[in-house]
């Protein structure tokens, strides 16, 4: 039985494009994987905080030597990394904010990128420990940051995600970007805008 981790990071609720795409993906994934399990994580309602000195000290302390305070500092991180290891696949909804990922998503990354847990150093070289996982990224951007756009160089979202997850051992990835979502704020038809995005999701499952 397969398990999917479904994670959203947009704070705009029902207006979110990335949430609409991940929801559609999850629906089809469940249909394609009867009896499967979905772990849902909403980063806008998860109490994330920047890592601090106590967190760093705890992360670099051997597990059997941690104090009660250190264990408490890593409790959320333990939960979040546990979700990653429990899942076979991941689906992430990520809007672009100021050319990068939302703050909540970066805080999540800082919680799950842990030496000895999701990556290690072997003979002085980093080695990802989230091996054998597959990740699907649905990105929504206000403007057009596609490869053919003059603003393509401002898109730091996909390169950041590829580098970060590749470092953690997740190299089987798919990316789908909904460029130009700002048009919805100026009267563009939502159904029409989403139609090609939803069609691409349907096609991916039809060809699976």
Coordinates of N, CA and C in Angstrom, one line a residue:
X1 N 0.9 -1.2 0.0 CA 0.0 0.0 0.0 C 0.9 1.2 0.0
X2 N 0.6 2.2 -0.9 CA 1.4 3.4 -1.0 C 0.9 4.5 -0.1
X3 N 1.8 5.4 0.2 CA 1.5 6.6 1.1 C 2.0 7.8 0.3
X4 N 1.2 8.8 0.3 CA 1.5 10.1 -0.3 C 1.5 11.2 0.8
X5 N 2.6 12.0 0.8 CA 2.6 13.2 1.6 C 2.1 14.4 0.8
X6 N 1.0 15.0 1.2 CA 0.4 16.2 0.5 C 0.7 17.4 1.3
X7 N 1.5 18.3 0.8 CA 1.9 19.5 1.5 C 1.6 20.7 0.7
X8 N 0.9 21.7 1.4 CA 0.5 23.0 0.8 C 1.2 24.1 1.6
X9 N 1.5 25.2 0.9 CA 2.1 26.3 1.5 C 1.5 27.7 1.2
X10 N 0.5 27.7 0.4 CA -0.1 29.0 0.0 C -1.1 29.4 1.1
X11 N -1.0 30.7 1.5 CA -2.0 31.2 2.5 C -3.3 31.7 2.0
X12 N -3.5 31.5 0.7 CA -4.7 32.1 0.1 C -5.9 31.2 0.0
X13 N -5.9 30.1 0.6 CA -7.0 29.2 0.8 C -7.6 28.8 -0.6
X14 N -9.0 29.0 -0.7 CA -9.7 28.5 -1.9 C -9.3 29.3 -3.1
X15 N -8.6 30.4 -2.9 CA -8.2 31.2 -4.1 C -6.8 30.8 -4.6
X16 N -6.2 29.9 -3.9 CA -4.9 29.4 -4.3 C -4.9 28.5 -5.5
X17 N -4.0 28.8 -6.5 CA -3.8 28.0 -7.7 C -3.1 26.8 -7.3
X18 N -2.0 26.9 -6.5 CA -1.2 25.7 -6.2 C -2.0 24.7 -5.4
X19 N -2.9 25.2 -4.5 CA -3.7 24.2 -3.8 C -4.7 23.5 -4.7
X20 N -5.3 24.2 -5.7 CA -6.2 23.6 -6.6 C -5.5 22.5 -7.4
X21 N -4.2 22.7 -7.7 CA -3.5 21.7 -8.5 C -3.1 20.5 -7.6
X22 N -2.7 20.7 -6.4 CA -2.3 19.6 -5.6 C -3.6 18.8 -5.2
X23 N -4.7 19.5 -5.0 CA -5.9 18.8 -4.7 C -6.4 17.8 -5.9
X24 N -6.2 18.4 -7.1 CA -6.5 17.5 -8.3 C -5.6 16.4 -8.4
X25 N -4.3 16.6 -8.1 CA -3.3 15.5 -8.2 C -3.7 14.4 -7.1
X26 N -4.0 14.9 -5.9 CA -4.3 13.9 -4.9 C -5.5 13.1 -5.2
X27 N -6.5 13.7 -5.8 CA -7.8 13.0 -6.2 C -7.4 11.9 -7.2
X28 N -6.6 12.2 -8.2 CA -6.3 11.2 -9.2 C -5.3 10.1 -8.6
X29 N -4.4 10.6 -7.8 CA -3.5 9.6 -7.2 C -4.2 8.6 -6.3
X30 N -5.2 9.0 -5.6 CA -6.0 8.1 -4.8 C -6.7 7.1 -5.6
X31 N -7.3 7.6 -6.7 CA -8.0 6.7 -7.7 C -7.1 5.7 -8.3
X32 N -5.8 6.1 -8.5 CA -4.9 5.2 -9.1 C -4.2 4.3 -8.1
X33 N -4.4 4.6 -6.8 CA -3.8 3.8 -5.7 C -4.9 3.4 -4.7
X34 N -5.8 2.5 -5.0 CA -6.9 2.2 -4.1 C -6.3 1.7 -2.7
X35 N -6.9 2.1 -1.7 CA -6.5 1.7 -0.3 C -5.2 2.4 0.1
X36 N -4.8 3.4 -0.6 CA -3.6 4.1 -0.2 C -3.9 5.1 0.9
X37 N -2.8 5.7 1.4 CA -2.8 6.6 2.6 C -2.3 8.0 2.1
X38 N -3.0 9.0 2.6 CA -2.5 10.4 2.3 C -2.3 11.1 3.6
X39 N -1.0 11.6 3.8 CA -0.7 12.4 4.9 C -0.8 13.9 4.5
X40 N -1.6 14.6 5.1 CA -1.8 16.0 4.7 C -1.1 17.0 5.7
X41 N -0.4 17.9 5.1 CA 0.3 18.9 6.0 C 0.1 20.3 5.4
X42 N -0.5 21.2 6.1 CA -0.7 22.6 5.7 C 0.3 23.4 6.5
X43 N 1.2 24.0 5.7 CA 2.3 24.8 6.4 C 1.7 26.1 7.0
X44 N 0.6 26.5 6.5 CA 0.1 27.8 7.0 C -0.6 27.7 8.4
X45 N -0.8 26.4 8.8 CA -1.4 26.2 10.1 C -0.5 25.4 11.0
X46 N 0.7 25.1 10.5 CA 1.8 24.4 11.3 C 2.6 25.5 12.0
X47 N 2.8 25.3 13.3 CA 3.6 26.3 14.1 C 5.1 26.3 13.8
X48 N 5.5 26.8 12.7 CA 6.9 26.8 12.3 C 7.6 28.0 12.8
X49 N 8.9 27.8 13.2 CA 9.7 28.9 13.7 C 11.1 28.7 13.2
X50 N 11.8 29.8 13.1 CA 13.2 29.7 12.6 C 14.0 28.8 13.5
X51 N 14.9 28.0 13.0 CA 15.8 27.3 13.9 C 16.7 28.2 14.6
X52 N 17.0 27.9 15.9 CA 17.8 28.8 16.7 C 19.0 28.0 17.3
X53 N 19.7 28.6 18.1 CA 20.9 27.9 18.7 C 20.6 26.6 19.4
X54 N 19.5 26.6 20.2 CA 19.1 25.4 20.9 C 18.8 24.3 19.9
X55 N 18.1 24.6 18.9 CA 17.7 23.6 17.8 C 19.0 23.0 17.2
X56 N 19.9 23.9 16.8 CA 21.1 23.4 16.2 C 22.0 22.6 17.1
X57 N 22.1 23.0 18.4 CA 22.8 22.2 19.3 C 22.2 20.9 19.5
X58 N 20.9 20.8 19.6 CA 20.2 19.5 19.8 C 20.4 18.6 18.5
X59 N 20.3 19.2 17.3 CA 20.5 18.4 16.1 C 21.8 17.7 16.0
X60 N 22.8 18.4 16.6 CA 24.2 17.9 16.5 C 24.6 17.1 17.7
X61 N 23.7 16.9 18.6 CA 23.9 16.1 19.8 C 23.4 14.7 19.5
X62 N 24.2 13.6 19.8 CA 23.7 12.3 19.6 C 22.4 12.1 20.3
X63 N 21.5 11.3 19.6 CA 20.1 11.2 20.1 C 20.1 10.6 21.5
X64 N 20.9 9.7 21.9 CA 20.9 9.1 23.2 C 21.5 10.0 24.3
X65 N 22.0 11.2 23.9 CA 22.6 12.1 24.8 C 21.8 13.4 25.0
X66 N 20.7 13.5 24.3 CA 19.9 14.8 24.3 C 19.2 14.9 25.6
X67 N 19.1 16.2 26.1 CA 18.4 16.5 27.3 C 16.9 16.6 26.9
X68 N 16.1 16.7 27.9 CA 14.6 16.8 27.7 C 14.3 18.1 26.9
X69 N 15.1 19.2 27.2 CA 14.9 20.4 26.4 C 15.3 20.3 25.0
X70 N 16.3 19.5 24.7 CA 16.8 19.3 23.3 C 15.8 18.5 22.6
X71 N 15.3 17.5 23.2 CA 14.3 16.6 22.6 C 13.0 17.4 22.2
X72 N 12.6 18.3 23.1 CA 11.5 19.2 22.9 C 11.7 20.1 21.7
X73 N 13.0 20.6 21.6 CA 13.3 21.5 20.5 C 13.2 20.8 19.2
X74 N 13.5 19.5 19.1 CA 13.4 18.8 17.9 C 12.1 18.1 17.6
X75 N 11.2 18.2 18.5 CA 9.9 17.4 18.4 C 9.2 17.7 17.1
X76 N 9.0 18.9 16.7 CA 8.3 19.2 15.5 C 9.1 18.7 14.3
X77 N 10.4 18.9 14.3 CA 11.3 18.3 13.2 C 11.2 16.8 13.1
X78 N 11.1 16.2 14.3 CA 11.0 14.7 14.3 C 9.7 14.3 13.6
X79 N 8.6 15.0 13.9 CA 7.3 14.7 13.3 C 7.4 15.0 11.8
X80 N 7.9 16.1 11.3 CA 8.0 16.4 9.9 C 8.9 15.5 9.1
X81 N 10.0 15.1 9.7 CA 10.9 14.2 9.0 C 10.2 12.8 9.0
X82 N 9.5 12.4 10.0 CA 8.8 11.2 10.1 C 7.8 11.1 8.9
X83 N 7.1 12.2 8.6 CA 6.1 12.2 7.5 C 6.8 11.9 6.2
X84 N 8.0 12.4 6.0 CA 8.8 12.2 4.8 C 9.1 10.8 4.6
X85 N 9.6 10.2 5.7 CA 10.1 8.8 5.6 C 8.9 7.8 5.5
X86 N 7.7 8.2 6.0 CA 6.5 7.4 5.9 C 5.9 7.3 4.5
X87 N 6.2 8.3 3.7 CA 5.6 8.4 2.4 C 6.5 7.9 1.3
X88 N 5.8 7.3 0.3 CA 6.5 6.9 -0.9 C 6.7 8.0 -1.9
X89 N 5.7 8.8 -1.9 CA 5.6 10.0 -2.9 C 5.3 11.2 -2.1
X90 N 5.7 12.4 -2.7 CA 5.3 13.7 -2.1 C 4.7 14.5 -3.2
X91 N 3.7 15.4 -2.8 CA 3.2 16.4 -3.7 C 3.2 17.7 -3.0
X92 N 3.8 18.7 -3.5 CA 4.0 20.0 -2.9 C 3.3 21.1 -3.7
X93 N 2.6 21.9 -3.1 CA 2.0 23.1 -3.7 C 2.8 24.3 -3.2
X94 N 3.3 25.1 -4.1 CA 4.3 26.2 -3.8 C 4.0 27.4 -4.6
X95 N 3.6 28.5 -4.1 CA 3.5 29.7 -4.8 C 4.8 30.4 -4.8
X96 N 5.1 31.2 -5.8 CA 6.3 32.0 -5.8 C 6.1 33.3 -5.1
X97 N 6.9 33.6 -4.1 CA 6.9 34.9 -3.5 C 8.2 35.6 -3.6
X98 N 8.3 36.8 -4.2 CA 9.5 37.5 -4.3 C 10.6 36.7 -5.0
X99 N 10.2 35.9 -6.0 CA 11.1 35.1 -6.8 C 11.6 33.8 -6.1
X100 N 11.1 33.6 -4.9 CA 11.5 32.3 -4.2 C 10.3 31.6 -3.6
X101 N 10.6 30.7 -2.7 CA 9.5 29.9 -2.1 C 9.0 30.8 -0.9
X102 N 7.7 30.5 -0.5 CA 7.2 31.2 0.7 C 8.0 31.0 1.9
X103 N 7.9 31.9 2.9 CA 8.6 31.8 4.1 C 8.3 30.5 4.9
X104 N 7.0 30.1 4.9 CA 6.6 28.9 5.6 C 7.3 27.7 5.0
X105 N 7.5 27.7 3.7 CA 8.1 26.5 3.1 C 9.6 26.4 3.4
X106 N 10.2 27.6 3.4 CA 11.6 27.6 3.8 C 11.8 27.2 5.3
X107 N 10.9 27.6 6.1 CA 11.0 27.2 7.5 C 10.8 25.7 7.7
X108 N 10.0 25.1 6.8 CA 9.8 23.7 6.8 C 11.1 23.0 6.3
X109 N 11.7 23.5 5.3 CA 12.9 23.0 4.8 C 14.0 22.9 5.9
X110 N 14.1 24.0 6.7 CA 15.1 24.1 7.7 C 14.8 23.1 8.8
X111 N 13.5 22.7 9.0 CA 13.2 21.7 10.0 C 13.5 20.3 9.5
X112 N 13.4 20.1 8.2 CA 13.6 18.7 7.8 C 15.0 18.4 7.2
X113 N 15.8 19.4 6.9 CA 17.2 19.2 6.4 C 18.1 19.0 7.7
X114 N 18.2 17.8 8.1 CA 18.9 17.4 9.3 C 20.0 16.4 9.1
X115 N 21.2 16.8 9.5 CA 22.3 15.9 9.4 C 22.1 14.6 10.2
X116 N 22.4 13.5 9.6 CA 22.1 12.2 10.3 C 20.7 11.7 10.2
X117 N 19.8 12.5 9.7 CA 18.4 12.1 9.5 C 18.0 12.1 8.1
X118 N 18.1 13.2 7.4 CA 17.7 13.3 6.0 C 18.9 13.4 5.0
X119 N 20.1 13.6 5.6 CA 21.3 13.6 4.9 C 22.5 13.3 5.8
X120 N 23.6 12.8 5.3 CA 24.7 12.5 6.1 C 26.0 12.8 5.3
X121 N 27.1 12.7 5.9 CA 28.4 12.9 5.2 C 29.1 11.6 5.3
X122 N 29.4 11.1 4.1 CA 30.1 9.8 4.0 C 31.5 10.0 3.3
X123 N 32.5 9.8 4.0 CA 33.9 10.1 3.4 C 34.0 11.5 3.0
X124 N 33.4 12.4 3.8 CA 33.5 13.8 3.6 C 32.6 14.4 2.5
X125 N 31.7 13.5 2.0 CA 30.8 13.9 0.9 C 29.4 13.8 1.4
X126 N 28.5 14.8 1.0 CA 27.1 14.7 1.4 C 26.4 13.5 0.7
X127 N 25.5 12.9 1.4 CA 24.7 11.8 0.9 C 23.3 11.9 1.3
X128 N 22.3 12.1 0.4 CA 20.9 12.2 0.8 C 20.4 10.8 1.3
X129 N 19.5 10.9 2.3 CA 19.0 9.7 2.9 C 17.5 9.5 2.6
X130 N 16.9 10.4 1.8 CA 15.5 10.2 1.4 C 15.5 9.5 0.0
X131 N 16.1 8.4 0.0 CA 16.2 7.7 -1.3 C 15.0 6.9 -1.7
X132 N 14.8 6.7 -3.0 CA 13.6 6.0 -3.4 C 12.3 6.7 -3.4
X133 N 12.3 8.0 -3.1 CA 11.1 8.7 -3.0 C 10.8 9.5 -4.3
X134 N 9.6 9.8 -4.6 CA 9.2 10.6 -5.8 C 8.5 11.8 -5.4
X135 N 8.9 13.0 -6.0 CA 8.3 14.2 -5.6 C 7.7 14.9 -6.8
X136 N 6.5 15.5 -6.6 CA 5.8 16.3 -7.6 C 5.6 17.7 -7.1
X137 N 6.0 18.7 -7.8 CA 6.0 20.0 -7.4 C 5.0 20.8 -8.3
X138 N 4.0 21.5 -7.7 CA 3.1 22.4 -8.4 C 3.4 23.8 -8.0
X139 N 3.8 24.6 -8.9 CA 4.3 25.9 -8.6 C 3.4 26.9 -9.3
X140 N 3.0 28.0 -8.6 CA 2.2 29.0 -9.1 C 2.9 30.3 -9.0
X141 N 3.0 31.1 -10.1 CA 3.6 32.4 -10.1 C 2.7 33.5 -10.7
X142 N 2.9 34.7 -10.1 CA 2.1 35.8 -10.6 C 2.4 36.2 -12.0
X143 N 3.6 36.3 -12.3 CA 4.1 36.6 -13.7 C 4.5 35.4 -14.5
X144 N 5.1 35.7 -15.7 CA 5.6 34.7 -16.5 C 7.1 34.5 -16.3
X145 N 7.5 33.4 -15.7 CA 8.9 33.2 -15.4 C 9.3 31.9 -16.2
X146 N 8.7 31.6 -17.3 CA 9.0 30.4 -18.0 C 10.4 30.6 -18.7
X147 N 10.9 29.5 -19.2 CA 12.3 29.6 -19.8 C 12.3 30.6 -21.0
X148 N 11.2 30.8 -21.7 CA 11.2 31.7 -22.8 C 10.9 33.1 -22.4
X149 N 10.6 33.4 -21.2 CA 10.3 34.7 -20.7 C 11.6 35.5 -20.4
X150 N 11.5 36.8 -20.6 CA 12.7 37.6 -20.3 C 13.0 37.7 -18.8
X151 N 12.0 37.2 -18.0 CA 12.2 37.2 -16.5 C 12.6 35.8 -16.0
X152 N 12.9 34.9 -16.9 CA 13.2 33.5 -16.5 C 14.3 33.5 -15.4
X153 N 15.3 34.4 -15.5 CA 16.4 34.4 -14.6 C 16.0 34.7 -13.2
X154 N 14.8 35.3 -13.0 CA 14.3 35.7 -11.7 C 13.6 34.5 -11.0
X155 N 13.5 33.4 -11.7 CA 12.8 32.2 -11.1 C 13.8 31.4 -10.3
X156 N 13.8 31.6 -9.0 CA 14.7 30.8 -8.1 C 14.0 29.6 -7.5
X157 N 12.7 29.5 -7.8 CA 11.9 28.4 -7.1 C 12.3 27.0 -7.5
X158 N 12.2 26.7 -8.8 CA 12.5 25.4 -9.3 C 14.0 25.0 -9.1
X159 N 15.0 25.9 -9.4 CA 16.4 25.5 -9.1 C 16.6 25.2 -7.6
X160 N 16.0 26.0 -6.8 CA 16.2 25.8 -5.3 C 15.6 24.5 -4.9
X161 N 14.4 24.1 -5.4 CA 13.8 22.9 -5.1 C 14.6 21.7 -5.6
X162 N 15.1 21.8 -6.8 CA 15.9 20.7 -7.4 C 17.1 20.5 -6.6
X163 N 17.8 21.6 -6.2 CA 19.1 21.5 -5.5 C 18.8 20.9 -4.1
X164 N 17.8 21.4 -3.4 CA 17.5 21.0 -2.0 C 17.1 19.6 -1.9
X165 N 16.1 19.2 -2.7 CA 15.7 17.8 -2.6 C 16.7 16.8 -3.2
X166 N 17.4 17.3 -4.2 CA 18.5 16.4 -4.7 C 19.5 16.1 -3.7
X167 N 19.8 17.2 -2.9 CA 20.8 17.0 -1.8 C 20.3 16.0 -0.8
X168 N 19.0 16.0 -0.6 CA 18.4 15.0 0.4 C 18.1 13.7 -0.2
X169 N 18.5 13.5 -1.4 CA 18.3 12.2 -2.1 C 17.1 12.0 -2.9
X170 N 16.3 13.0 -3.1 CA 15.1 12.9 -3.9 C 15.4 13.4 -5.3
X171 N 15.6 12.5 -6.2 CA 16.0 12.9 -7.6 C 15.0 12.5 -8.6
X172 N 14.0 11.8 -8.2 CA 12.8 11.4 -9.1 C 11.8 12.5 -8.9
X173 N 11.8 13.5 -9.7 CA 10.9 14.7 -9.5 C 10.2 15.1 -10.8
X174 N 9.0 15.7 -10.6 CA 8.3 16.3 -11.7 C 7.9 17.7 -11.3
X175 N 7.9 18.6 -12.3 CA 7.5 20.0 -12.0 C 6.4 20.5 -13.0
X176 N 5.5 21.1 -12.4 CA 4.4 21.7 -13.3 C 4.2 23.2 -12.7
X177 N 4.4 24.1 -13.6 CA 4.3 25.5 -13.2 C 3.1 26.2 -13.8
X178 N 2.3 26.9 -13.1 CA 1.2 27.7 -13.6 C 1.7 29.2 -13.6
X179 N 2.2 29.6 -14.7 CA 2.7 31.0 -14.8 C 1.6 32.0 -15.1
X180 N 1.7 33.2 -14.6 CA 0.8 34.2 -14.9 C -0.5 34.3 -14.1
X181 N -0.5 33.7 -12.9 CA -1.7 33.6 -12.1 C -2.2 35.0 -11.6
X182 N -1.4 36.0 -11.7 CA -1.8 37.3 -11.3 C -3.0 37.8 -12.1
X183 N -3.1 37.2 -13.3 CA -4.2 37.6 -14.2 C -5.6 37.4 -13.5
X184 N -5.6 36.4 -12.6 CA -6.9 36.1 -11.9 C -7.3 37.2 -11.0
X185 N -6.4 38.1 -10.6 CA -6.7 39.2 -9.8 C -7.3 40.4 -10.6
X186 N -7.2 40.2 -11.9 CA -7.7 41.3 -12.8 C -8.8 40.8 -13.7
X187 N -9.5 39.8 -13.3 CA -10.7 39.4 -14.0 C -10.6 38.2 -14.9
X188 N -9.4 37.6 -15.0 CA -9.3 36.4 -15.9 C -10.1 35.3 -15.3
X189 N -10.7 34.5 -16.2 CA -11.6 33.4 -15.8 C -10.7 32.3 -15.1
X190 N -11.1 31.9 -13.9 CA -10.3 30.9 -13.2 C -10.4 29.6 -13.8
X191 N -11.6 29.2 -14.2 CA -11.7 27.8 -14.8 C -10.9 27.7 -16.1
X192 N -10.9 28.8 -16.9 CA -10.2 28.8 -18.2 C -8.7 28.8 -17.9
X193 N -8.2 29.5 -16.8 CA -6.8 29.5 -16.5 C -6.4 28.2 -16.0
X194 N -7.2 27.5 -15.2 CA -6.8 26.2 -14.6 C -6.9 25.1 -15.6
X195 N -7.7 25.2 -16.7 CA -8.1 24.1 -17.6 C -6.8 23.4 -18.1
X196 N -5.8 24.1 -18.7 CA -4.7 23.4 -19.2 C -3.8 22.8 -18.1
X197 N -3.8 23.4 -16.9 CA -3.1 22.8 -15.8 C -3.7 21.5 -15.3
X198 N -5.0 21.5 -15.2 CA -5.7 20.3 -14.8 C -5.6 19.2 -15.9
X199 N -5.7 19.6 -17.2 CA -5.5 18.6 -18.3 C -4.2 17.9 -18.2
X200 N -3.1 18.7 -17.9 CA -1.8 18.1 -17.8 C -1.7 17.1 -16.7
X201 N -2.4 17.3 -15.6 CA -2.5 16.3 -14.5 C -3.2 15.1 -14.9
X202 N -4.3 15.3 -15.6 CA -5.1 14.1 -16.1 C -4.3 13.3 -17.0
X203 N -3.5 14.0 -17.9 CA -2.7 13.3 -18.9 C -1.6 12.5 -18.3
X204 N -1.0 13.0 -17.2 CA 0.1 12.4 -16.5 C -0.4 11.0 -15.9
X205 N -1.6 11.0 -15.4 CA -2.1 9.8 -14.8 C -2.6 8.8 -15.9
X206 N -3.1 9.4 -17.0 CA -3.5 8.5 -18.1 C -2.4 7.8 -18.8
X207 N -1.2 8.4 -18.7 CA 0.0 7.9 -19.3 C 0.9 7.1 -18.3
X208 N 0.4 7.0 -17.1 CA 1.2 6.3 -16.1 C 1.2 4.8 -16.2

